mmCIF file of C-alpha atoms in Angstrom:
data_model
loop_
_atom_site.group_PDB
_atom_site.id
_atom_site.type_symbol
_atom_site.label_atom_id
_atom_site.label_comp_id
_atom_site.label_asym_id
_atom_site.label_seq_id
_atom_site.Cartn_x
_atom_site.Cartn_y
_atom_site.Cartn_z
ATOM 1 C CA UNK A 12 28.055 -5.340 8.606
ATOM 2 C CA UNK A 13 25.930 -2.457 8.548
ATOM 3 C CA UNK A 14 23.231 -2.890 6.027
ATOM 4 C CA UNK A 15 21.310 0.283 6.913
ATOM 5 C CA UNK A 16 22.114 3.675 8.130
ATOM 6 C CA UNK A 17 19.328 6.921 8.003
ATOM 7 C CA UNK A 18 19.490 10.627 10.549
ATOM 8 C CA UNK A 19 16.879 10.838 12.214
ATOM 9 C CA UNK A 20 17.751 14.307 13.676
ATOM 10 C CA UNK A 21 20.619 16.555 14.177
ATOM 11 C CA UNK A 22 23.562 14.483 14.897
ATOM 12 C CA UNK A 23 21.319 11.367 15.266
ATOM 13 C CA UNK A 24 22.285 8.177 13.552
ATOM 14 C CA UNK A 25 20.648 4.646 13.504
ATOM 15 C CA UNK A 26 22.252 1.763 11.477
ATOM 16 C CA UNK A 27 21.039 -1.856 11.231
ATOM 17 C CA UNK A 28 23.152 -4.765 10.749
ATOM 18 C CA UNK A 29 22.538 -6.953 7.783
ATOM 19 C CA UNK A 30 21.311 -10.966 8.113
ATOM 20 C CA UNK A 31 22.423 -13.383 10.356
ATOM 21 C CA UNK A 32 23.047 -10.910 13.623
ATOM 22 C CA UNK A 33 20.629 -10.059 16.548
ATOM 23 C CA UNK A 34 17.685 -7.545 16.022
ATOM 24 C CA UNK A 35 19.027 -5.146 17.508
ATOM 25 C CA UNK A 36 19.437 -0.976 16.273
ATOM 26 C CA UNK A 37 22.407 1.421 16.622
ATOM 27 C CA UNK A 38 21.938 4.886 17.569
ATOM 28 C CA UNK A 39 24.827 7.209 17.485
ATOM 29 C CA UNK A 40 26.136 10.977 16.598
ATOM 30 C CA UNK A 41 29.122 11.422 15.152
ATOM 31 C CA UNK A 42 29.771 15.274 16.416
ATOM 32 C CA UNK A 43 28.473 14.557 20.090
ATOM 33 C CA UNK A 44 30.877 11.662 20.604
ATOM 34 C CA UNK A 45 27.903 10.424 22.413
ATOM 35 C CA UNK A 46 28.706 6.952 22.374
ATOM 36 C CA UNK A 47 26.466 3.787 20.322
ATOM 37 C CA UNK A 48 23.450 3.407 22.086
ATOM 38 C CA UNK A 49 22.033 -0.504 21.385
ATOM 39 C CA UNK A 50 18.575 -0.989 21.354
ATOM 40 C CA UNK A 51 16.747 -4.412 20.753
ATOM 41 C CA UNK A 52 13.451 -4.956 19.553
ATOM 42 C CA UNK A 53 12.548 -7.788 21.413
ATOM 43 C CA UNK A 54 9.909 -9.222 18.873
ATOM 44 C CA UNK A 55 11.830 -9.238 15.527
ATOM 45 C CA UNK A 56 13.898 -11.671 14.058
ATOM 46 C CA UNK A 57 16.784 -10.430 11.886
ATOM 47 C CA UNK A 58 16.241 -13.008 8.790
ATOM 48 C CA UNK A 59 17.737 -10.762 6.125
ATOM 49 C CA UNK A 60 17.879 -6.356 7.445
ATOM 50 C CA UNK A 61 18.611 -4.419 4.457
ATOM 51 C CA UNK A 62 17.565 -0.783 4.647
ATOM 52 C CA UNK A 63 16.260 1.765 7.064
ATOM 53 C CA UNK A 64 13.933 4.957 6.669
ATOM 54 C CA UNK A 65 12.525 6.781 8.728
ATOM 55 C CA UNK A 66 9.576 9.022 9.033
ATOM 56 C CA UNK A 67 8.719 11.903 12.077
ATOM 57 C CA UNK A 68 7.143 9.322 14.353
ATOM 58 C CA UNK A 69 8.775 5.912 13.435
ATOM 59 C CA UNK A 70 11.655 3.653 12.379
ATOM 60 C CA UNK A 71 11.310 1.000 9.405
ATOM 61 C CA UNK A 72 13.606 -1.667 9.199
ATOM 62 C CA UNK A 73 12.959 -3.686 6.007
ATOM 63 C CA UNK A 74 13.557 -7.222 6.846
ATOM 64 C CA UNK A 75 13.115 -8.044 3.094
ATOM 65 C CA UNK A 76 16.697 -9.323 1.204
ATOM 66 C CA UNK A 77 15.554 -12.375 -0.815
ATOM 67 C CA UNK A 78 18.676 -13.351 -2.582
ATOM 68 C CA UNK A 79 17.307 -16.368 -3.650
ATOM 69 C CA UNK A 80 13.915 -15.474 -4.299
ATOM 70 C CA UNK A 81 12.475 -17.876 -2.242
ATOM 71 C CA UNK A 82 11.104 -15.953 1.394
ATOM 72 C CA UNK A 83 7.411 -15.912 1.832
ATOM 73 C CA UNK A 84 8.491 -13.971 5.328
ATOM 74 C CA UNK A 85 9.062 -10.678 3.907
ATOM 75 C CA UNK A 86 8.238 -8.307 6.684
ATOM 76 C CA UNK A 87 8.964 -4.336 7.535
ATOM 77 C CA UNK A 88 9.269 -3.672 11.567
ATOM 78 C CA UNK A 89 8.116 -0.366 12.700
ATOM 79 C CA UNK A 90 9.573 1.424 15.667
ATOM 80 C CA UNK A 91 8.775 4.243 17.802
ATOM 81 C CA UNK A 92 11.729 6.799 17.547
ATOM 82 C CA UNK A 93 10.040 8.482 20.884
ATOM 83 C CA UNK A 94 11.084 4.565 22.095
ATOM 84 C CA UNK A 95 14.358 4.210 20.684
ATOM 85 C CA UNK A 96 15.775 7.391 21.848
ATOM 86 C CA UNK A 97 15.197 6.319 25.874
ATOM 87 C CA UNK A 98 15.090 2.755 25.529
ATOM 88 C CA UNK A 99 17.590 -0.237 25.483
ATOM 89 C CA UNK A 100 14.735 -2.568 24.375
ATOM 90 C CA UNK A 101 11.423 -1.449 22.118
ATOM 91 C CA UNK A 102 8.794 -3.612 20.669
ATOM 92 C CA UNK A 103 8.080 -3.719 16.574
ATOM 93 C CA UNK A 104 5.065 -3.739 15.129
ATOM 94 C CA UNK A 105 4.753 -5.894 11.674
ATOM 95 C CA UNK A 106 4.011 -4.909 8.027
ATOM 96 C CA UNK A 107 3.913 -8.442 6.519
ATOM 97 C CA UNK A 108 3.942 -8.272 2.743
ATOM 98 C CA UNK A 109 4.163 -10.208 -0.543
ATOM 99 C CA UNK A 110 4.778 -9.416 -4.378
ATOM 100 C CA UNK A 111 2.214 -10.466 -5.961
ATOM 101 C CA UNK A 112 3.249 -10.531 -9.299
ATOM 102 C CA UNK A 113 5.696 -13.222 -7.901
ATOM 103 C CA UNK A 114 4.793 -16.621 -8.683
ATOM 104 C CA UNK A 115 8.063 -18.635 -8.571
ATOM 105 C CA UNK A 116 9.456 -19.237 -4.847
ATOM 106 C CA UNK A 117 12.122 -22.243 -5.726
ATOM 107 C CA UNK A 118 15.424 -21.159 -5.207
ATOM 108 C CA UNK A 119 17.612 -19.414 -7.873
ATOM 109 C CA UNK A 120 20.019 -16.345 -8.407
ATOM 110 C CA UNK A 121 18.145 -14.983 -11.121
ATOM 111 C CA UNK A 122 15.462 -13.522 -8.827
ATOM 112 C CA UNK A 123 13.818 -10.138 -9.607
ATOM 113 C CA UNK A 124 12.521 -9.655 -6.279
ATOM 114 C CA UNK A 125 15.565 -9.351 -3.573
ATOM 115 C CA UNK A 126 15.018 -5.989 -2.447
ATOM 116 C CA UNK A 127 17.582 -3.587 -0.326
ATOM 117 C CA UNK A 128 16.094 -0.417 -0.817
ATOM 118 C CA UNK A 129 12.752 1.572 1.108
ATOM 119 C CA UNK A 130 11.726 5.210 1.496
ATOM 120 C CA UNK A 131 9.558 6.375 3.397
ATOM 121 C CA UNK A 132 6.756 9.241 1.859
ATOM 122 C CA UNK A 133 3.680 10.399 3.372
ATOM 123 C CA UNK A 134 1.687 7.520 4.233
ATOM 124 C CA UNK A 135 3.789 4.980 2.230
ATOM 125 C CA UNK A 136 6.646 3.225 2.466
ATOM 126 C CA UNK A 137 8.432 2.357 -1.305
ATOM 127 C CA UNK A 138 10.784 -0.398 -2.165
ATOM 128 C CA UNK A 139 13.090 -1.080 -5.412
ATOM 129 C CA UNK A 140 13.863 -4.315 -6.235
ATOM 130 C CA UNK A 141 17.491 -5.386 -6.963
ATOM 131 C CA UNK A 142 16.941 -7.797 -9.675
ATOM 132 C CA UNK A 143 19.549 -10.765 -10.681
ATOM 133 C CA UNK A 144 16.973 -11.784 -12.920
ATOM 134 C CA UNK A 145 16.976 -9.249 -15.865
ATOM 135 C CA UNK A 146 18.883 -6.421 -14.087
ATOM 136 C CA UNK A 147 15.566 -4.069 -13.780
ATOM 137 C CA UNK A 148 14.294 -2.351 -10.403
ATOM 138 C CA UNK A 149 10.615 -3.078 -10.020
ATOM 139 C CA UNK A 150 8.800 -0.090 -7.927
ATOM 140 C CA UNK A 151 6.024 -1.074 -5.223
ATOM 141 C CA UNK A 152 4.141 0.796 -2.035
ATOM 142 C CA UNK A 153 2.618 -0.264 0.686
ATOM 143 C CA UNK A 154 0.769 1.453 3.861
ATOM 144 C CA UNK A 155 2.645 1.948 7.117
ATOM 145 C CA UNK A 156 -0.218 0.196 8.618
ATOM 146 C CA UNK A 157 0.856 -2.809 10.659
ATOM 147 C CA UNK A 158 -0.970 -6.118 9.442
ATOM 148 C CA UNK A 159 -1.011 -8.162 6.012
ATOM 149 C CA UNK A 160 -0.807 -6.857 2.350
ATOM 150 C CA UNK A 161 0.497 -7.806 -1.057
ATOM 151 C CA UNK A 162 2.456 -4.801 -1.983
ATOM 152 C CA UNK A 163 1.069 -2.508 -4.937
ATOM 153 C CA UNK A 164 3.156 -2.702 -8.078
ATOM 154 C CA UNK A 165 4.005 1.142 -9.678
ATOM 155 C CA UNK A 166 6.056 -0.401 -12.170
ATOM 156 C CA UNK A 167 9.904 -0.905 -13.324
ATOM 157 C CA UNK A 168 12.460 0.654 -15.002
ATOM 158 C CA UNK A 169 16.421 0.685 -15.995
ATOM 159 C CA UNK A 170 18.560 2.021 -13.180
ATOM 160 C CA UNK A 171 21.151 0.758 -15.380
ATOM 161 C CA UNK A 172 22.730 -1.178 -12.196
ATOM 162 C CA UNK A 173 21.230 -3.171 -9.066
ATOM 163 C CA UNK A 174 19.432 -0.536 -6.816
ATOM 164 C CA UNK A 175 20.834 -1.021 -2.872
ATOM 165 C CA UNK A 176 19.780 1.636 -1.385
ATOM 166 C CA UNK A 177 17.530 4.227 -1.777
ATOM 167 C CA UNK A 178 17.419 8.491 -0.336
ATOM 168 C CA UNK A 179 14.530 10.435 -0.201
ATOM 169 C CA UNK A 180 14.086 14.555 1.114
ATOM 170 C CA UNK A 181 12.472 17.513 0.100
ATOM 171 C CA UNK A 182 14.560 20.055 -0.465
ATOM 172 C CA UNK A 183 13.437 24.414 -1.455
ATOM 173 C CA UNK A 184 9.998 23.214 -1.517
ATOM 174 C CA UNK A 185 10.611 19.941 -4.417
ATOM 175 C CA UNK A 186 10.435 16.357 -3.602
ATOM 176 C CA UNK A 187 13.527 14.050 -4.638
ATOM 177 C CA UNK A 188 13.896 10.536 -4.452
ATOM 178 C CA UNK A 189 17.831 10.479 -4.855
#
């Protein structure tokens, strides 16, 4: 199941698969017919993959779905793309993260912070919440710096639907988040 799928160049594809299934990354072009490369990141665990972004240097895999709203192991692995593009095995380093507006971590399916969706800007990465809870997308950023943080709250608003996935380019000189 692929839960994650971002171009990292021309004809360059990496997709993720979703929980329950190896760490491991797809790369892949479509006009090439170059074959799937698979890559595994030998120090990850794949508790619950939901999106992929990328930035010039590095992968992000955001190991972060929290159906339940009960993980306190909410993590983003960072990967060399230099790596992945000659490799068949590259090593993660770990963003580590909490909400910290979150105070409730007993199981239940009205949780407003499962997340599926990350972009990558600048310096930040940026997640959107899929909430069961009251059907809102809460916003939040955090560095790309490998470590320990409670992720910084921008706010929430109506996407009038459960956000799973998230786009973001820059396109005749304008930033979008799509």
């Amino acid at each position: 199941e692929n839960s994650g799928l971002v171009m990292i160049g021309p004809d360059e594809y990496i997709g993720i698969n979703d929980s329950g299934h190896e760490p491991i990354i797809y790369v892949f072009g479509i006009k090439q017919k170059m074959g799937t490369r698979i890559v595994k990141v030998t120090n990850a665990t794949n508790v619950d993959w939901e999106e992929v972004t990328a930035d010039k240097e590095y992968l992000y895999i955001g190991d972060f779905g929290n159906n339940e709203g009960d993980r306190r192991d909410l993590a983003i692995y960072k990967v060399r793309l230099r790596d992945l593009r000659i490799k068949y095995e590259v090593t993660a380093e770990k963003i580590s993260f909490a909400f910290p507006d979150q105070k409730k971590f007993s199981p239940s399916r009205k949780t407003n912070y499962d997340c599926e969706a990350m972009v990558s800007i600048g310096d930040s990465l940026y997640i959107f919440t899929k909430n069961h809870g009251n059907f809102r997308t809460l916003a939040y950023r955090l560095p790309k710096t490998p470590g320990t943080c409670n992720a910084h709250f921008l706010g929430m608003f109506d996407a009038e639907g459960m956000v799973t996935g998230a786009a973001y380019r820059t396109s005749n000189g304008r930033d979008e988040l799509i």
